[in-house]
Amino acid sequence: MGLRTALPPAVSMSKKCTNCRLVNRSSAVRCERCDGELIGPTGQKTSRRSTGQTVLLRAAICAAVCVAVILGFYFSLVISAKPLDIEQKYTVRQAIRVLRDKGFQTEAMLLENFTVYRSNDNWLNASVPKENAFAATNFPFEIMTLYSDFFTYPEDDVERAAILLHEAKHLQGKDEPEAYEFVWKNRETLGWTREKYRASPVWTNIRRQTREVVPHLFVCGEDHLGDCTE
Ligand SMILES: [Zn+2]
């Protein structure tokens, strides 16, 4: 009674140490005597994963968690704002068509096939100051919010195309100066000219913002205040 005896050997002492040959309990992971590796009843090593397998498994779990978090974040942005109505969708398509017709194929493709449009702020946009009243883009989620001003102030599809072209640059990961500079330098190609649009509030607004954000485009002429792209 005083001696601690093991359970019947056939049932529990089924693992042999590869080092000292001691028979260990079936639940043992290392040899009780010498800490050596154990082999099971069928002669196979106990089923401990190798370090490489463990690292791989942990990396896979980590990647899966990251993907789940990113997807959750993305869907929270999408569902926390309203989609465009049919008329608004049509208006956007017309503006994209202008871009394609004028040779901005990459931007048009991005805007048409890889962008989710919303008509009001998602929770993230609502928590940060707005860049302008027309649109906002969440990069790299390719979500674009088009505010009511986008549908009311522009004179036509060309002006809406100019706004979308700016936002398309953000969809490509470009920052504010790059987006303003690209549109300003390409306004002639787009057909968005001073002659035709100088009275438009969109023209006036975007010209002022471009001057503020990309001042080096406005240092030409005798007074060094002129537009260098003209
Ligand atoms: Zn911008």
Short mmCIF file of C-alpha atoms in Angstrom, two decimals, residues 9-19 21-31 36-48:
data_model
loop_
_atom_site.label_atom_id
_atom_site.label_comp_id
_atom_site.label_asym_id
_atom_site.label_seq_id
_atom_site.Cartn_x
_atom_site.Cartn_y
_atom_site.Cartn_z
CA PRO A 9 1.81 -1.98 -17.95
CA ALA A 10 -0.16 -3.17 -20.98
CA VAL A 11 -2.56 -0.25 -20.67
CA SER A 12 -0.58 2.75 -19.58
CA MET A 13 3.17 2.08 -19.77
CA SER A 14 3.19 1.91 -23.49
CA LYS A 15 5.90 4.41 -24.45
CA LYS A 16 9.55 3.51 -24.51
CA CYS A 17 12.38 5.97 -24.14
CA THR A 18 14.69 5.98 -27.14
CA ASN A 19 17.57 6.91 -24.86
CA ARG A 21 14.71 2.30 -22.78
CA LEU A 22 12.52 3.07 -19.74
CA VAL A 23 8.88 2.35 -20.33
CA ASN A 24 6.88 5.46 -19.59
CA ARG A 25 3.18 6.22 -19.16
CA SER A 26 1.26 6.60 -22.37
CA SER A 27 0.46 10.21 -21.45
CA ALA A 28 4.14 11.14 -20.97
CA VAL A 29 5.70 13.51 -23.44
CA ARG A 30 9.36 13.12 -22.41
CA CYS A 31 11.06 10.28 -20.50
CA GLY A 36 14.70 11.49 -23.69
CA GLU A 37 12.38 11.13 -26.63
CA LEU A 38 9.62 8.53 -26.40
CA ILE A 39 8.33 6.07 -28.93
CA GLY A 40 4.75 4.83 -28.94
CA PRO A 41 3.37 1.29 -28.96
CA THR A 42 3.69 1.04 -32.71
CA GLY A 43 7.29 2.12 -32.60
CA GLN A 44 6.55 5.63 -33.88
CA LYS A 45 7.77 8.77 -32.21
CA THR A 46 5.12 10.49 -30.12
CA SER A 47 3.06 12.91 -32.17
CA ARG A 48 4.70 16.16 -31.10
#
